[in-house]
Short mmCIF file of C-alpha atoms in Angstrom, two decimals:
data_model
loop_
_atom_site.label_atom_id
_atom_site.label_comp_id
_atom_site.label_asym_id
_atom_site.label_seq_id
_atom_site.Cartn_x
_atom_site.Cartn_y
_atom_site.Cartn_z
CA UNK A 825 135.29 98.42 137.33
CA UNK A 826 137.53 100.67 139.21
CA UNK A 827 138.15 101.34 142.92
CA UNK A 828 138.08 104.32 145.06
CA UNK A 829 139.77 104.99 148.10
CA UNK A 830 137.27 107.07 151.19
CA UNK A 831 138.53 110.54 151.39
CA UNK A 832 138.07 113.24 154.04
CA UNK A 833 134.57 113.19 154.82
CA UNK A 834 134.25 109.04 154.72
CA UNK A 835 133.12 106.53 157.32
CA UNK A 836 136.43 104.97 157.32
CA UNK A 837 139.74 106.20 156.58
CA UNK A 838 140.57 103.20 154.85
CA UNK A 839 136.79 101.94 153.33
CA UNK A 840 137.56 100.73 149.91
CA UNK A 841 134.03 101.70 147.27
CA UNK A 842 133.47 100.73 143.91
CA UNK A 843 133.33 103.40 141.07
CA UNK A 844 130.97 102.96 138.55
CA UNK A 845 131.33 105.35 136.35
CA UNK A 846 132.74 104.51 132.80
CA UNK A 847 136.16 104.99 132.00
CA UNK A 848 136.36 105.81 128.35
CA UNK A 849 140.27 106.60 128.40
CA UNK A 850 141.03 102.92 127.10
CA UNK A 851 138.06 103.77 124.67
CA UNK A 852 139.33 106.47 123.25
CA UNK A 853 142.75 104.68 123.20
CA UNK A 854 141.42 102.03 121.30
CA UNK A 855 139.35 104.30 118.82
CA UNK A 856 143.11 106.37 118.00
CA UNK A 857 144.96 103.12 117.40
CA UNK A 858 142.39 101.66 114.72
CA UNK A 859 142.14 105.17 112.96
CA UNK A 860 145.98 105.37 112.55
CA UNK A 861 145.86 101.60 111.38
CA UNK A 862 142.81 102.43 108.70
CA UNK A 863 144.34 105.97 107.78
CA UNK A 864 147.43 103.90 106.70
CA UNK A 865 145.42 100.80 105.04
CA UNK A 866 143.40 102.69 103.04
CA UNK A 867 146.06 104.23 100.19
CA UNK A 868 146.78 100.57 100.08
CA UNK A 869 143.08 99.45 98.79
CA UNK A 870 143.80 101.72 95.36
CA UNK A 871 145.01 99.89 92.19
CA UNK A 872 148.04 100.19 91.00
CA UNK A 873 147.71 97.80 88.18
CA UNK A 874 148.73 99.59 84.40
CA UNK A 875 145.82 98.45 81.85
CA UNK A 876 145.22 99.88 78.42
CA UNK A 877 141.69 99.67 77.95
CA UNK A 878 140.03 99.30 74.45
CA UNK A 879 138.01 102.26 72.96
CA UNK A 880 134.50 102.13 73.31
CA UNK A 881 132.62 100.89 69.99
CA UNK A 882 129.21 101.57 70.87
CA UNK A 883 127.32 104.42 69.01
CA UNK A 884 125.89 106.97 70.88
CA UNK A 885 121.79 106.89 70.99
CA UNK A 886 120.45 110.80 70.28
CA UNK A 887 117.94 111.72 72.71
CA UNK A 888 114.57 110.65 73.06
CA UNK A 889 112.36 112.72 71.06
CA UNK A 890 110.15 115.25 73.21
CA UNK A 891 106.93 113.92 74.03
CA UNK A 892 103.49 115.41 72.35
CA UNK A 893 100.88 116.14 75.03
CA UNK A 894 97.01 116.66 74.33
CA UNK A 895 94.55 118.17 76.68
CA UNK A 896 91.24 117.83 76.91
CA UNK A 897 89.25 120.61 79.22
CA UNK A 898 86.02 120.27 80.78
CA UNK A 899 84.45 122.74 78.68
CA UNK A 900 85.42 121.14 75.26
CA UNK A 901 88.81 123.01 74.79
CA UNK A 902 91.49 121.26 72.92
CA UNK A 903 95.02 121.99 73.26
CA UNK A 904 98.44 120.27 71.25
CA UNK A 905 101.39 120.90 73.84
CA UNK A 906 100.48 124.20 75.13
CA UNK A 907 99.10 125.62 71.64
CA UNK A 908 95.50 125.66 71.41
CA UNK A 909 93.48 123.51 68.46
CA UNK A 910 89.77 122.73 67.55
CA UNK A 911 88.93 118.94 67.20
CA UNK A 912 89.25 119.61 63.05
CA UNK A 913 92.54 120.24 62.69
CA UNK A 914 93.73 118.15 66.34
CA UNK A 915 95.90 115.54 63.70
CA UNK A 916 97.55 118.29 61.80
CA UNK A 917 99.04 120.04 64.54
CA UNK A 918 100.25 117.12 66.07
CA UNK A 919 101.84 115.96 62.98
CA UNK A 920 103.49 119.52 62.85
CA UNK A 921 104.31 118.70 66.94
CA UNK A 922 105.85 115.15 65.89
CA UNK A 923 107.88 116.76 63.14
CA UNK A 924 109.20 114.32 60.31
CA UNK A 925 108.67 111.08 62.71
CA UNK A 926 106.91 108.30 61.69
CA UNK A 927 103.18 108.75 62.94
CA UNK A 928 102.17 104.96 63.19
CA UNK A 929 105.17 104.91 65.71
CA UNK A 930 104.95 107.84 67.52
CA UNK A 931 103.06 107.77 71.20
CA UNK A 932 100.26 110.43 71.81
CA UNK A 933 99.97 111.19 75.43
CA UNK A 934 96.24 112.43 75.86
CA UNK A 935 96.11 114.42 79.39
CA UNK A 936 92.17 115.05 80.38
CA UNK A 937 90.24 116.76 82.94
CA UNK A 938 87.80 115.05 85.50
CA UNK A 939 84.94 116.40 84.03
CA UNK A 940 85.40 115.73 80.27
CA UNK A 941 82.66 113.43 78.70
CA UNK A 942 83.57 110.17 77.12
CA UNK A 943 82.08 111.30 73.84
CA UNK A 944 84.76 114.11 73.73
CA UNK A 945 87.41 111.78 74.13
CA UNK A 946 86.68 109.54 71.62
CA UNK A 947 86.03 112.21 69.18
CA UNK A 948 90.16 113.11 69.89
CA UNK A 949 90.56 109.52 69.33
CA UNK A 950 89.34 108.98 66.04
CA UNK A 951 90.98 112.41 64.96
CA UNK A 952 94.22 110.92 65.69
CA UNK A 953 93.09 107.65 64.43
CA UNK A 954 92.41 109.66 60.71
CA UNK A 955 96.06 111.05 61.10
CA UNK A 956 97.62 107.65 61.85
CA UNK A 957 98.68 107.81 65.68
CA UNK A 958 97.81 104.41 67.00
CA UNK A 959 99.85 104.50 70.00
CA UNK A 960 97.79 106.58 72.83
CA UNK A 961 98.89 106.55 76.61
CA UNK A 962 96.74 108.57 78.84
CA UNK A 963 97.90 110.42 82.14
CA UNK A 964 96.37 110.39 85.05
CA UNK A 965 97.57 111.78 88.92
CA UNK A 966 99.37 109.23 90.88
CA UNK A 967 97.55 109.12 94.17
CA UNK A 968 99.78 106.08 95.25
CA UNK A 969 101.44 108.08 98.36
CA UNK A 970 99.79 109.43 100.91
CA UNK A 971 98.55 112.90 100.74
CA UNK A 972 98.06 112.76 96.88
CA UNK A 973 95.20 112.58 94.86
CA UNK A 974 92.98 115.02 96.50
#
């Protein structure tokens, strides 16, 4: 706390009051001294040890192959990626989508509007049942967060 000496205008020539507003000089004193001391610290914190690392031996993985999408419309449209189909010929052109993959490994991801009828989506189901693709996921809209899902 510091002190301040009545000027012109005071009770008492000599009235001693009490100041209390901050003084921030040592502050900022303070704050200069550790910045110096961490500007000259820090090149210190690098390593300076020589190594000679071994190669890496692990073989790179190729990419993951792209995903094959079906979608189902309300009004009994079928589509393979963005190409349209008919329900007859739904496994062949996704076996032409999946390329030379293995079928019985591959995942189908079936995408399908609100209003489709069960029977419709089973009929996909067995199609791709015929042509071998066991693996199915279905997607759906997240409505986890708030505002989503409407």
């Amino acid at each position: 706390m510091a002190a301040k000496i009545a000027g012109p205008g005071g009770e008492s020539r000599y009235q001693v009051e009490q100041n209390a507003d901050i003084n921030v000089t040592p502050f900022v004193d303070v704050m200069l001294v550790l910045l110096i001391i961490f500007m000259v610290a820090a090149p210190l914190a690098t390593v300076s040890v020589e190594l000679k690392l071994p190669d890496a031996v692990a073989k790179p993985h190729p990419n993951p192959p792209k995903p094959v999408y079906i979608s189902i419309q309300a009004g009994g449209s079928y589509y393979v990626g963005d190409r349209p189909t008919t329900l007859a010929d739904i496994g062949d052109d996704v076996k032409a989508a999946t390329g030379t993959r293995d079928p019985s490994k591959e995942r189908i991801f079936i995408r399908a509007d609100k209003q489709v009828r069960y029977g419709d989506f089973m009929k996909v189901m067995n199609a791709l049942q015929d042509a071998n693709f066991y693996s199915v996921a279905l997607v759906g809209t997240d409505t986890s967060g708030p505002g989503k899902g409407k």
